[in-house]
Each structure stands twice: as C-alpha cells, then as structure tokens.
Amino acid sequence: MVKKRSKKRIDRKTVLVLIILTVFFILFAKLVYVQIFLHGKISRAVRKMVNRENIEVSRRGDILDSKEKVLASSVKKYSVFLDPKIIKDFDRVKNVLAENGIKIKEKSLVELGETSYVPVAFNIDADVVDRIKNEKLKGVGFESKYIRQYPEGRLLAHILGIIGYDGNGLEGIEKTYNESLSGNTVMTKTIRDGRGRIIQSGFADAPKICGQDVILSIDRTVQFIAEQELREAFDKHKAKKAICIVQDPKTGNILAMVSLPDFDSSEKIRDIRVLRNSAISDIYEPGSTFKIVAIAAALELGKIKFTDSFYLENGKYKIAGHTIKDDHKISGSASLCKIMEQSSNIGMIKIAQKLDRENFYEYIKKFGFYSLTGIDLPGEAKGLLMDVKKWNALSLPTISFGQGIGVTALQLINAFSAIANDGVLMKPSLIQDIRRADSETASAKDAATSQERRNVGETDDEMTASVFDLKEIRRVVSVETAQMVKKLLKNVVDFGTGRSAKVPGYTTGGKTGTAQKVDPTIKTYSAKYYTASFCGMLPAMNPKVVILVVIDEPKGSSYYATSVASPVFAKIAKRIAEYLGIEKDDVDKLPLQK
Amino acid sequence: MYKSFLAVVLIILSVFIYLWQQNTSTRFAYKISSLRAEYDKINSENKSLQMKINSILALDKMHKIAEERNLFKPDENSIVYID
C-alpha cells in the first residue's frame, strides 16, 4: 500500500518537473527564436525607434552695417497645422487656436478633407506655440522655419537684396554672399527612448553650422541721410530714377548707395523692375562730369599746363559737319579754370584735341570705365565705349564732354575718388568683414593673431586692411595732376556752375553734368529728357567723402544739374560731414553766429 | 561560506552600481536635452525680441515719430561744439 502511494507521489513529482521543464523549454525556445531568428527584424525596429535622423537647417547669418547694427537677420517662426485624422474634439481645437489668434474657417472636420496636413497659420511666435502646446491638443502640429527680417524696411533694399522661398539669396548681398550666409545643412542623429524623449543629441555644436555674419562698409545713418534727401528730390522733380553713392576715397569703401525707385525686402515684390540696382546696373551718358578724364589725361601727359588758355570760338564750334554749342557763352579765350567753371564743351574739345585718340582711350580705361569695378553685388554693367579703332571724327570731341560713352554711377564716383585719393584708383567695396557669430574660439584665435601682429608693429588699421584687402587697382595720374584737378573742381563750386553745391564751413569741389538723353523714338538726342548729376568731394583738397547724385529725367521748369542735382549734394554732404565729424576747413565763409 | 556570500554581495552591488550609473546617466541626458531645448527656445525668443527692438528703432520710424511730435533739426547757429 505504502509502495503504491510512493510510486504515485513519484509520478506526480515527475509530472511537475516535466511541466516546469516544458515551460522553461518553451521559454528557451522562444528566446532562441527571438534572439536568433528574429534578431535582425527586432534590432532594425529598435534602431529605427531609438536612433532618429534629422535634417538640421542652420540659421542664416546676419547682415550688419559698419557700426554692427543689424540690417538683416533670421528669426525662428512656426507654422501650425492640423491632422484631421487624429483630432478628436474639433470644437476644442478651434476654441484654443482662436484664443491664440488663429482662426479656422472650416466648421467641421469633414470640411478639412481627407488629408493629414492642413496648415492653418504661419509666422507664429514661440510663446504662442508654447501656450497651444500646453493645452495638449491631439492632431495639432507645429513646424519651425527661419524667416528673414529686415528691420530697417526700405533702407538699403538694393544692397541687401532678397531671398527666395528656399532661403537662398536672389539679389544683392544675400545673393553674392549666399554661401557664407547660409551655413551648412547637416544630418544629425539623436537617441530617443520609447516615448520619443531625447536621451542623447547627436550634434551639439549648433554655432558651427550657422551661417556667417557679413559686416558691410555701409553706415546706416549715412545711408539714411542719402536716402532721405534723394527721395525728397526724386519726388519733387518727379524723376524716372535717382541714384546717390557715398564713397570713402582713401579706402574705396562704399558708405551709402541708394537707387530709386526701391522696394521693401520684407514685402512681396509686385514689380520686378524695382529690383534693378541702377547704381551699378544702369548705364548713362555722364555729360560734363566726365570732363575730369580728358583734363587729367592732358595735364598728366604734359599736353596742357594749368595756366593755359583756349579760344572758345564765341560759343559755336563747327567740327566734322556738326556745330557744338556752349550753354554758357564765353567770348574770346578762357583759362583752364574758366573752362571747367563754366563747363565749356568747346574748351573741353580743344583740350581733348591736344591728346591723340589712343591716349584718351587709354586714360578712359585707366580711370576704370568700360570695365567691371568688381563690387560685391550681382548685375554690375561694364558700360559702353566704342573701340578706339572705330572712332570717327566726332568721337574724341564728344566723349571729352561725356557724350557717346555709357558709364555706371559706380564707375563715375570711383573715377572721382581716384582724383580725391591723389591719383590712385581703389576697388570699391561693400564688405568690411565676414565672421562666424558666437564663435568664441574664432574670436580668441583672432585676438591672439592680432596681438602677434601688433607685436611686430602693425597698426589696427593695417590689420583690418589686410583682412579684406584694400585693393589699390592702379595709379591713374600723379599726385600733382590730381591736386590740379581738385583745384579745378574746387573752383567749379566756388565760382562756377557748382555754386549751389557749396557746403557751409567746408571747402567743396565737384562737377555738374547735364546730359541730354537719346530718345529712341526720334533716334537722336532729346530736347525733353535729361540726366542731371553732380559728383563732388569735401574737404576739397583733402577729401574724406566723395558723393555722387544722379537725377534721371527730372520734370518741371528746370532740368539743369545746378538746380536739380547740386542742391541735393549740398544737403547730403552737409549732414554727412556733421555726422562723420569731418573738421570744418572753411570757417571764414561760415555765416556769422548770432 | 562567508567568502561565497561576500562574492555574491559584491556581484549584486556591482550590478546595482552599474544600473544606478546607467539610470543617472539617462536622467542627466534627459535633463541636458531639455535644458538645451529651453536654451534654444530662449535664444530664439531673444533674437525675435531683438529684431522687434531693431524694427522699432529703425531710423525711418524714429524720423516719422520726431516729425509727428514737431521736433526739428537744430539750426546750425544754435549748435555749440565743445572741444
């Protein structure tokens, strides 16, 4: 009986062990199946869930003025979208969004359609997004995007340019320096847990992929002054176009560049013609402002002397079957000074005739005409100039007073700057520096390098100059010739056609230009359309700034540069001189203090 | 027997220390990631506010405000330069 019971117990124990063994065997088998046979599939799923790849779009660099005021910057904004397939309580979603200023027109989920992506708001600030996120709404998503902003509005529109929907520059500095500004777009890996929380961010050094900041030579206050005064004249004379450029003749740096009509970079461009930067892209006949070229060439080559006089044919000079007339008739002979003061075309022809064609052509080219200046902006025009071999009997005489040649405003001011800079032509530049924002290492390295360079006796100015090489293009004329031309330009303002350009307290030099425009309908020079311009410098003999004002097709009673362009120059020059703290050098002629 | 017990304790302790270390590391990773996100957000907000300030201080806007308030440029004779 006992033996039978014991056998029964053994049987039970055996069964229990077998059951346990079976369970373990099943578990082991499952483990083997999972670990060996399902290994690839599971690890792929885990990798996909844990390791996530993101495209990290870098922030576009800022554009700053010479005083480091922000002119263009990118700000993170959000767009809000709905996924109708996930939304449970549409009314609540609508109410919460409405409380945060986002209105949804659709009355029901059905109206939103079958899609999983319905954008409902753009350019939303981060604080609004936070408030909506706190409501923990299902089916409401957010996308971030950098938006380009231009806090100064219209100011500098042509220089800054615009960017396209893809964030790449299309015009202006935004286009020229797109590569530096846009930075890098990189693929980053993050490790997340099962709930999507980031455990480890794969890319920590965001500043390294950010775009670099571009610092311009433009001073926004100088730009504002030039733009304000030019706009006033543009409106007053109902002009077709207007241009003003302010340049530092010693460095070639552009301090201001205005082209009207203009646009607001932040707003939608309705007429693409306004995008054209007339200062560098449009060519025009410069008229009498071009006279400095023939005078400088003749003086430099010793063909004329400063004290020479020329017979002015009583105001009418017949040449190659054409009669050239002077607006300001001078009887008998006139000195070089008088010819420039009264802007005599006949006198100018007489001077140019002392030069041969090749010499004159060579000096036109030497002053930088009919070649690109290399400014850091897209769309620069080369100008128009017939090959010297194709010149006819009228070419040399007419080109000497600025007819029969097409120049850009930038080429003209750069030529005047060469005279102001004692005969040396500089490369005009808009860029002062390009650097990475928030880069402590770069700054530290720069500081160390700067210290080393100071130790070997380099000044700060020399160091800045070498970073963005001040490019001296060539010496055009000698210092003596440049001084003589400056004296002639001073006389134009003191006694001649440029009197309205006189800036109180400063000696001022410059030249007026009233050029007839070619009327395409009659295929000859028009008696109705003119381009009035004035290019001047101050102080006259040691210029700190050179300013060019061009008013295209002024309407009204007067179209002469002396009444249209010179007064604008005077206003701009006065305000800029005061702002830049240029020392007054003509104190005797100041109005008496009360 | 004592040595075996000690060995087991040491093994268990090592496992716990390893687990604690892993846990702490993950907690810190969460914290770092959340702080980084907050930093990015504040930085972005700061930039946005800075742009609003720049926009308000735009020269054209200031000039218009000055005109509305009948402010005008001083006459040349009313300015006294101090060396």
XYZ file of C-alpha atoms in Angstrom:
677
model
C 0.000 0.000 0.000
C 2.873 2.351 1.046
C 4.861 1.394 -2.032
C 1.884 2.093 -4.262
C 1.370 5.555 -2.668
C 5.131 6.307 -3.055
C 5.034 5.344 -6.723
C 2.033 7.637 -7.173
C 3.957 10.546 -5.476
C 6.953 9.969 -7.762
C 4.708 10.112 -10.722
C 3.282 13.436 -9.551
C 6.772 14.847 -8.906
C 7.894 13.688 -12.340
C 4.913 15.338 -13.971
C 5.563 18.588 -12.089
C 9.229 18.563 -13.101
C 8.291 17.786 -16.633
C 5.792 20.650 -16.668
C 8.371 23.069 -15.287
C 10.965 21.763 -17.731
C 8.491 22.123 -20.565
C 7.724 25.723 -19.555
C 11.415 26.505 -19.396
C 11.975 24.708 -22.654
C 9.237 26.777 -24.304
C 10.740 29.933 -22.851
C 14.176 28.864 -24.018
C 12.843 28.033 -27.458
C 11.116 31.412 -27.651
C 14.304 33.063 -26.505
C 16.281 31.265 -29.180
C 13.673 32.213 -31.762
C 13.688 35.862 -30.693
C 17.434 36.148 -30.215
C 18.499 34.223 -33.283
C 15.724 34.108 -35.824
C 14.011 37.443 -35.075
C 17.231 39.241 -34.163
C 17.592 41.196 -37.383
C 13.983 42.313 -37.543
C 13.762 43.400 -33.895
C 17.075 45.221 -33.841
C 16.097 47.091 -37.005
C 12.813 48.161 -35.362
C 14.620 49.262 -32.203
C 17.277 51.143 -34.138
C 14.548 52.902 -36.078
C 12.726 53.835 -32.882
C 15.777 54.862 -30.860
C 18.067 56.410 -33.448
C 16.397 59.165 -35.392
C 17.933 61.178 -38.161
C 17.006 64.836 -38.589
C 17.970 67.369 -41.191
C 19.353 70.280 -39.174
C 18.799 73.503 -41.119
C 21.273 76.124 -39.987
C 20.332 79.680 -39.149
C 21.271 82.158 -41.881
C 23.886 84.684 -40.799
C 23.085 88.335 -40.145
C 23.990 91.296 -42.303
C 25.289 94.199 -40.213
C 26.323 97.759 -41.003
C 29.790 99.158 -40.246
C 28.650 100.025 -36.685
C 27.303 96.474 -36.317
C 23.629 97.451 -36.376
C 21.518 94.586 -37.669
C 20.228 95.130 -41.196
C 19.020 91.594 -41.927
C 18.503 88.678 -39.581
C 16.729 85.325 -39.436
C 14.196 84.616 -36.717
C 12.604 81.274 -35.919
C 8.868 81.307 -36.528
C 6.331 78.499 -36.535
C 3.537 77.334 -38.751
C 0.600 75.469 -37.207
C -1.037 72.540 -38.969
C -3.915 70.171 -38.220
C -4.146 66.433 -38.764
C -7.917 65.820 -39.104
C -7.410 62.063 -38.782
C -6.136 62.414 -35.202
C -8.338 65.280 -33.971
C -10.980 64.052 -31.523
C -12.549 67.287 -30.267
C -12.557 69.729 -33.182
C -14.521 72.414 -31.319
C -11.969 72.493 -28.521
C -9.129 72.738 -31.055
C -10.899 75.636 -32.768
C -11.521 77.439 -29.479
C -7.961 77.074 -28.202
C -6.498 78.244 -31.512
C -8.949 81.164 -31.655
C -7.890 82.216 -28.129
C -4.366 82.435 -29.507
C -5.351 84.479 -32.538
C -5.597 81.625 -35.066
C -8.942 81.411 -36.786
C -10.146 78.309 -38.647
C -12.822 78.912 -41.269
C -13.957 75.285 -41.568
C -16.932 74.375 -39.391
C -16.377 70.628 -39.186
C -13.615 68.057 -39.569
C -15.141 66.828 -42.836
C -14.534 70.213 -44.436
C -10.820 69.836 -43.790
C -10.748 66.903 -46.231
C -9.025 63.520 -46.258
C -5.506 64.893 -45.868
C -3.336 64.575 -42.759
C -1.810 68.014 -43.177
C -3.858 71.210 -43.119
C -1.736 74.318 -42.461
C -3.773 76.914 -40.580
C -1.299 79.625 -39.506
C 2.157 80.888 -40.460
C 4.866 83.028 -38.846
C 3.668 82.316 -35.304
C 5.863 83.318 -32.351
C 7.337 80.719 -29.987
C 5.323 81.966 -26.962
C 2.016 81.390 -28.795
C 3.187 77.900 -29.783
C 4.029 77.190 -26.132
C 0.562 78.252 -24.991
C -1.075 75.957 -27.557
C 1.265 73.074 -26.685
C 0.301 73.375 -23.006
C -3.308 72.580 -23.938
C -2.103 69.128 -25.123
C -4.415 69.098 -28.137
C -4.405 65.985 -30.278
C -3.988 66.498 -34.014
C -2.308 69.924 -33.790
C 1.281 70.078 -35.038
C 3.970 72.711 -35.442
C 6.753 73.285 -37.924
C 9.584 75.721 -37.384
C 11.207 77.773 -40.095
C 13.632 80.682 -40.166
C 12.095 83.860 -41.524
C 14.326 86.621 -42.904
C 13.589 90.036 -41.450
C 14.837 93.482 -42.454
C 14.206 95.825 -39.515
C 15.090 98.991 -41.443
C 12.391 98.405 -44.070
C 13.254 100.073 -47.365
C 16.663 101.296 -46.228
C 19.413 99.540 -48.211
C 16.934 97.358 -50.085
C 19.048 97.166 -53.254
C 22.212 96.365 -51.352
C 20.741 93.753 -49.026
C 18.644 92.151 -51.773
C 16.088 89.424 -51.202
C 15.969 85.698 -50.534
C 13.737 83.112 -52.163
C 11.299 80.671 -50.565
C 14.101 78.109 -50.260
C 16.126 80.566 -48.175
C 18.755 81.241 -50.829
C 19.726 84.766 -51.835
C 18.299 86.033 -55.110
C 19.575 89.617 -55.185
C 22.115 91.897 -53.525
C 24.468 90.825 -50.760
C 22.054 87.991 -49.957
C 22.963 86.529 -53.352
C 26.661 87.410 -53.566
C 27.445 86.060 -50.092
C 24.808 83.317 -50.068
C 27.392 80.628 -49.389
C 28.841 82.388 -46.328
C 25.444 83.493 -45.003
C 23.567 80.233 -45.420
C 25.888 77.964 -43.437
C 25.617 74.182 -43.586
C 22.664 71.841 -43.564
C 23.687 68.663 -41.754
C 22.167 65.306 -40.928
C 22.075 64.771 -37.167
C 21.379 61.588 -35.181
C 19.581 61.580 -31.859
C 18.917 58.692 -29.492
C 15.379 58.684 -28.129
C 13.511 56.500 -25.678
C 10.262 54.665 -26.385
C 8.280 57.852 -25.580
C 10.253 59.897 -28.062
C 12.252 61.845 -25.454
C 15.797 62.713 -26.495
C 18.420 60.788 -24.495
C 21.413 61.882 -26.480
C 21.619 64.616 -29.035
C 23.997 63.701 -31.843
C 25.012 67.227 -32.788
C 25.671 69.670 -30.024
C 27.658 72.427 -31.695
C 24.946 74.408 -33.446
C 27.002 77.635 -33.874
C 29.450 75.720 -36.081
C 26.846 75.035 -38.713
C 25.311 78.532 -38.520
C 25.826 80.948 -41.378
C 28.479 83.610 -41.017
C 27.668 87.274 -40.360
C 28.515 89.724 -43.122
C 29.567 93.186 -41.978
C 29.141 95.908 -44.581
C 31.151 99.079 -45.056
C 27.806 100.885 -45.256
C 26.934 103.170 -42.363
C 23.164 103.026 -41.885
C 22.988 106.689 -40.755
C 24.896 107.871 -43.848
C 22.636 105.638 -45.922
C 19.544 107.089 -44.226
C 20.666 110.676 -44.860
C 21.438 109.948 -48.531
C 18.178 108.063 -48.995
C 16.039 110.695 -47.279
C 17.425 113.656 -49.225
C 17.452 111.774 -52.523
C 13.854 110.594 -52.063
C 12.760 114.173 -51.430
C 14.411 115.312 -54.690
C 13.091 112.246 -56.539
C 9.518 113.100 -55.513
C 9.957 116.850 -56.044
C 11.273 116.502 -59.602
C 9.040 113.515 -60.419
C 12.153 111.820 -61.757
C 12.261 108.486 -63.501
C 15.219 107.274 -61.447
C 17.626 108.681 -58.900
C 20.982 107.469 -57.621
C 23.249 108.521 -54.798
C 26.554 106.931 -53.825
C 28.813 107.993 -50.961
C 32.371 106.661 -51.018
C 35.451 106.918 -48.854
C 38.118 107.782 -51.462
C 41.046 106.566 -49.358
C 39.770 103.007 -48.982
C 37.250 102.724 -51.805
C 34.640 101.633 -49.232
C 31.069 102.472 -50.116
C 29.372 104.279 -47.211
C 25.960 104.569 -48.863
C 24.337 103.507 -52.109
C 20.778 104.464 -52.989
C 18.786 103.660 -56.098
C 15.231 104.904 -56.527
C 12.605 103.594 -57.090
C 13.229 100.983 -54.454
C 11.328 98.290 -52.559
C 10.868 96.789 -49.113
C 12.761 93.481 -48.816
C 10.215 92.158 -46.281
C 7.230 92.723 -48.542
C 6.076 90.944 -51.655
C 7.691 92.378 -54.798
C 4.947 93.229 -57.284
C 7.067 94.834 -59.992
C 10.405 93.086 -60.516
C 11.821 96.151 -62.290
C 12.309 97.824 -58.901
C 14.855 95.118 -58.033
C 17.293 96.633 -60.524
C 20.076 98.467 -58.734
C 20.523 101.440 -61.065
C 23.741 102.495 -59.352
C 25.605 99.514 -60.780
C 23.357 98.031 -63.472
C 22.197 101.047 -65.490
C 24.467 102.919 -67.840
C 24.003 106.537 -68.756
C 25.870 109.265 -70.589
C 27.651 111.201 -67.850
C 27.782 114.588 -69.554
C 30.117 117.224 -68.133
C 31.033 115.223 -65.021
C 33.194 113.173 -67.411
C 35.333 116.221 -68.252
C 37.787 115.393 -65.490
C 39.079 112.451 -67.558
C 40.307 114.485 -70.547
C 41.638 117.270 -68.291
C 43.511 114.836 -66.047
C 44.936 112.962 -69.045
C 46.083 116.150 -70.786
C 47.670 117.525 -67.608
C 49.331 114.202 -66.801
C 50.818 113.817 -70.287
C 52.007 117.423 -70.263
C 49.856 118.311 -73.273
C 48.461 121.327 -71.435
C 49.554 123.453 -68.481
C 47.374 124.639 -65.608
C 47.837 128.227 -66.774
C 46.969 127.615 -70.453
C 44.132 129.473 -72.194
C 41.988 128.326 -75.110
C 39.994 130.234 -77.717
C 36.336 129.313 -77.373
C 35.090 130.215 -80.864
C 32.450 132.617 -79.489
C 30.296 129.747 -78.273
C 29.909 127.872 -81.599
C 32.421 125.351 -82.874
C 31.970 123.508 -86.145
C 33.533 120.103 -86.176
C 33.044 117.265 -88.689
C 29.931 118.927 -90.052
C 28.348 119.367 -86.627
C 28.105 122.540 -84.575
C 28.921 122.220 -80.883
C 27.472 124.983 -78.699
C 28.222 126.165 -75.198
C 25.368 126.795 -72.784
C 27.395 129.492 -71.038
C 28.829 131.613 -73.847
C 32.349 132.917 -73.179
C 33.775 135.437 -75.620
C 37.423 135.232 -76.617
C 39.761 132.927 -74.751
C 39.364 131.267 -71.388
C 41.723 129.690 -68.906
C 41.533 126.051 -67.852
C 39.827 127.150 -64.636
C 37.235 129.193 -66.521
C 36.538 126.298 -68.928
C 35.778 123.997 -66.021
C 33.914 126.632 -64.000
C 31.575 127.404 -66.916
C 31.608 123.790 -68.141
C 32.551 124.794 -71.671
C 32.164 121.944 -74.141
C 34.181 123.819 -76.773
C 37.030 124.386 -74.311
C 36.926 120.718 -73.463
C 37.148 119.712 -77.114
C 40.163 121.982 -77.530
C 41.843 120.292 -74.572
C 40.960 116.791 -75.801
C 42.305 117.608 -79.244
C 45.706 118.041 -77.665
C 45.520 114.338 -76.839
C 45.528 111.695 -79.506
C 42.714 109.128 -79.623
C 44.806 106.282 -78.206
C 45.964 108.375 -75.258
C 42.451 109.495 -74.433
C 41.101 105.950 -74.793
C 43.884 104.642 -72.570
C 43.041 107.155 -69.820
C 39.316 106.422 -70.044
C 40.205 102.773 -69.408
C 42.743 103.713 -66.732
C 40.048 105.566 -64.784
C 38.090 102.308 -64.719
C 35.474 102.976 -67.382
C 34.360 100.167 -69.670
C 35.429 97.552 -67.125
C 33.764 95.999 -64.112
C 34.712 97.562 -60.793
C 34.338 94.184 -59.061
C 31.871 95.446 -56.436
C 30.379 92.710 -54.238
C 26.957 92.902 -55.874
C 25.390 90.943 -58.706
C 24.390 92.504 -62.014
C 27.154 95.049 -62.495
C 27.285 96.582 -66.000
C 30.528 97.241 -67.829
C 29.407 100.381 -69.605
C 29.586 101.304 -73.273
C 32.592 102.524 -75.187
C 33.334 102.061 -78.854
C 36.674 100.529 -79.718
C 39.182 103.281 -80.441
C 39.796 101.866 -83.909
C 36.146 102.511 -84.783
C 36.079 106.102 -83.505
C 35.006 108.716 -86.051
C 35.910 112.394 -86.210
C 33.242 113.234 -83.632
C 34.102 110.528 -81.109
C 37.005 112.193 -79.326
C 35.358 115.642 -79.135
C 32.001 114.364 -77.867
C 33.395 111.791 -75.444
C 35.558 114.551 -73.934
C 32.387 116.203 -72.578
C 30.650 112.926 -71.721
C 28.560 112.174 -74.802
C 28.950 108.943 -76.756
C 30.064 106.920 -73.765
C 27.971 104.913 -71.313
C 29.078 104.639 -67.686
C 27.619 103.350 -64.450
C 27.224 105.662 -61.476
C 29.688 103.482 -59.567
C 32.367 103.808 -62.264
C 31.959 107.586 -62.257
C 32.233 108.045 -58.497
C 35.191 105.677 -58.428
C 36.967 107.824 -61.033
C 36.301 110.963 -58.929
C 37.551 109.060 -55.889
C 40.794 108.310 -57.757
C 41.323 112.073 -58.141
C 40.354 112.618 -54.476
C 42.811 109.861 -53.485
C 45.707 111.718 -55.131
C 45.537 109.732 -58.354
C 45.154 106.171 -57.051
C 42.156 104.140 -58.200
C 40.772 101.839 -55.489
C 38.480 98.832 -55.824
C 35.066 99.856 -54.474
C 34.000 97.567 -51.672
C 30.894 96.952 -49.632
C 32.284 94.345 -47.259
C 34.171 95.140 -44.086
C 34.287 91.676 -42.578
C 32.786 88.193 -42.634
C 32.774 86.257 -39.407
C 31.114 83.461 -37.544
C 28.654 84.606 -34.908
C 29.036 83.331 -31.305
C 32.355 81.728 -32.136
C 34.476 82.170 -29.057
C 37.299 80.037 -30.438
C 37.496 82.070 -33.603
C 37.489 85.317 -31.624
C 40.183 84.055 -29.318
C 42.275 82.949 -32.269
C 41.770 86.300 -33.966
C 42.741 88.107 -30.767
C 45.912 86.028 -30.446
C 46.828 86.628 -34.078
C 46.101 90.332 -33.705
C 48.352 90.512 -30.636
C 51.177 88.812 -32.553
C 50.760 91.257 -35.412
C 50.690 94.228 -33.048
C 53.940 92.942 -31.557
C 55.587 93.216 -34.972
C 54.411 96.800 -35.237
C 51.231 96.553 -37.325
C 48.518 99.048 -36.503
C 44.838 98.104 -36.165
C 44.051 99.870 -39.432
C 46.722 97.887 -41.233
C 45.329 94.660 -39.826
C 41.755 95.479 -40.836
C 43.014 96.435 -44.268
C 44.752 93.122 -44.722
C 41.697 91.051 -43.718
C 39.628 92.474 -46.544
C 42.437 93.705 -48.694
C 42.065 97.327 -49.623
C 42.660 96.802 -53.266
C 44.605 99.507 -54.947
C 43.843 98.942 -58.613
C 46.389 101.303 -60.131
C 47.820 104.779 -60.078
C 45.973 106.689 -62.783
C 47.619 110.092 -62.527
C 50.378 111.641 -60.418
C 49.725 113.398 -57.112
C 50.468 116.756 -58.793
C 47.909 116.180 -61.562
C 45.306 115.013 -59.032
C 45.928 118.154 -56.945
C 45.464 120.361 -60.027
C 42.192 118.636 -60.930
C 40.995 119.015 -57.326
C 41.772 122.731 -57.505
C 39.747 122.984 -60.740
C 36.841 121.153 -59.083
C 37.019 123.498 -56.092
C 36.805 126.484 -58.451
C 33.706 124.985 -60.101
C 31.936 125.111 -56.719
C 33.412 128.437 -55.601
C 32.876 130.398 -58.830
C 31.198 128.220 -61.457
C 28.202 126.060 -62.251
C 28.501 124.131 -58.994
C 27.873 127.047 -56.634
C 24.659 125.522 -55.339
C 26.712 122.540 -54.160
C 28.694 124.621 -51.678
C 28.587 123.213 -48.152
C 28.849 125.937 -45.481
C 32.017 125.611 -43.443
C 33.723 123.219 -45.844
C 35.777 123.719 -48.967
C 33.943 121.753 -51.599
C 34.955 120.504 -55.040
C 32.819 118.934 -57.728
C 31.426 118.962 -61.209
C 27.945 119.331 -62.590
C 26.674 117.302 -65.521
C 23.519 117.882 -67.535
C 23.364 115.217 -70.206
C 20.808 115.021 -72.982
C 19.263 111.582 -73.282
C 18.775 109.724 -76.526
C 15.108 109.490 -77.406
C 14.614 106.059 -79.035
C 11.528 107.275 -80.915
C 13.416 110.012 -82.809
C 16.770 108.147 -82.643
C 18.682 111.252 -81.646
C 19.320 113.374 -78.561
C 16.114 114.542 -76.971
C 15.325 118.148 -76.094
C 12.973 116.932 -73.361
C 14.817 114.254 -71.420
C 17.961 114.948 -69.427
C 20.100 113.350 -66.782
C 21.229 115.839 -64.142
C 24.169 114.845 -61.985
C 26.724 116.235 -59.584
C 29.801 114.476 -58.280
C 31.659 116.249 -55.528
C 34.047 115.879 -52.648
C 34.800 117.529 -49.353
C 37.033 118.955 -47.987
C 38.084 119.960 -51.489
C 41.838 119.393 -51.294
C 41.900 116.514 -48.816
C 38.582 114.776 -49.390
C 37.114 112.483 -46.741
C 33.991 111.672 -48.750
C 33.030 111.701 -52.388
C 29.324 111.918 -53.202
C 27.543 111.380 -56.499
C 23.931 112.423 -57.110
C 22.176 111.473 -60.349
C 18.585 112.511 -61.124
C 17.249 110.860 -64.260
C 14.605 112.701 -66.300
C 13.666 115.431 -63.838
C 10.332 117.049 -64.705
C 9.467 120.683 -64.155
C 10.820 124.080 -65.079
C 14.496 123.245 -64.686
C 16.488 120.207 -65.619
C 19.966 121.637 -65.128
C 22.262 119.873 -62.696
C 22.979 123.154 -60.977
C 19.365 123.452 -59.825
C 18.411 119.751 -59.633
C 21.416 117.680 -58.511
C 23.867 120.130 -56.855
C 21.472 121.269 -54.066
C 20.817 117.618 -53.175
C 24.570 117.056 -52.992
C 24.916 120.088 -50.687
C 22.209 118.835 -48.303
C 23.591 115.304 -48.174
C 27.213 116.455 -47.843
C 26.365 118.872 -45.013
C 24.555 116.280 -42.924
C 27.101 113.545 -43.590
C 30.044 115.834 -42.788
C 28.420 116.779 -39.469
C 27.613 113.137 -38.682
C 31.102 111.867 -39.555
C 32.675 114.734 -37.615
C 34.694 115.993 -40.575
C 36.569 119.054 -39.414
C 35.430 122.334 -40.946
C 38.150 123.867 -43.110
C 36.393 126.941 -44.488
C 35.428 128.677 -41.249
C 35.852 132.213 -42.717
C 32.900 131.622 -45.010
C 30.571 130.424 -42.266
C 27.508 132.598 -41.586
C 28.072 134.865 -38.616
C 26.929 133.470 -35.276
C 24.094 135.400 -33.684
C 30.736 30.028 3.011
C 31.484 33.615 4.150
C 33.645 34.236 1.075
C 30.940 32.952 -1.220
C 28.398 35.215 0.459
C 30.737 38.193 0.104
C 31.306 37.392 -3.558
C 27.555 37.257 -4.207
C 27.046 40.556 -2.342
C 29.853 42.163 -4.337
C 28.406 40.948 -7.616
C 24.937 42.197 -6.688
C 26.402 45.521 -5.518
C 28.345 45.920 -8.776
C 25.215 45.217 -10.769
C 23.308 47.804 -8.734
C 26.064 50.385 -9.099
C 26.128 49.763 -12.849
C 22.347 50.072 -13.073
C 22.354 53.223 -10.902
C 25.072 54.746 -13.078
C 23.138 53.945 -16.245
C 19.964 55.360 -14.753
C 21.697 58.543 -13.581
C 23.352 58.961 -16.950
C 19.988 58.646 -18.711
C 18.369 61.099 -16.279
C 21.125 63.616 -16.906
C 20.817 63.062 -20.645
C 17.096 63.899 -20.389
C 17.903 66.971 -18.330
C 20.637 68.128 -20.727
C 18.377 67.605 -23.696
C 15.518 69.522 -22.092
C 17.849 72.351 -20.984
C 19.315 72.527 -24.475
C 15.836 72.772 -25.968
C 14.993 75.509 -23.453
C 18.223 77.347 -24.265
C 17.454 77.174 -27.985
C 13.942 78.422 -27.351
C 15.072 81.325 -25.147
C 17.811 82.170 -27.632
C 15.312 82.179 -30.424
C 12.876 84.327 -28.425
C 15.702 86.696 -27.543
C 16.596 87.033 -31.202
C 12.977 87.628 -32.089
C 12.630 90.348 -29.420
C 15.911 91.923 -30.520
C 14.533 92.156 -34.044
C 11.361 93.790 -32.711
C 13.535 96.369 -30.897
C 15.580 96.955 -34.080
C 12.399 97.381 -36.026
C 11.049 99.930 -33.538
C 14.380 101.802 -33.571
C 14.553 101.929 -37.384
C 15.765 105.369 -38.438
C 12.824 105.963 -40.727
C 10.326 105.204 -37.957
C 12.160 107.435 -35.480
C 12.190 110.245 -38.009
C 8.442 109.934 -38.579
C 7.792 109.983 -34.812
C 10.029 113.049 -34.454
C 8.041 114.795 -37.199
C 4.721 113.889 -35.566
C 5.944 115.455 -32.337
C 7.068 118.614 -34.099
C 10.714 118.008 -33.369
C 13.078 119.601 -35.855
C 16.759 119.663 -36.685
C 18.585 122.401 -34.778
C 19.737 125.414 -36.733
C 23.473 125.475 -37.460
C 23.836 128.607 -35.265
C 22.140 127.014 -32.291
C 24.726 124.246 -32.053
C 27.723 124.909 -29.845
C 30.535 122.417 -30.322
C 32.516 121.667 -27.199
C 36.106 120.560 -27.740
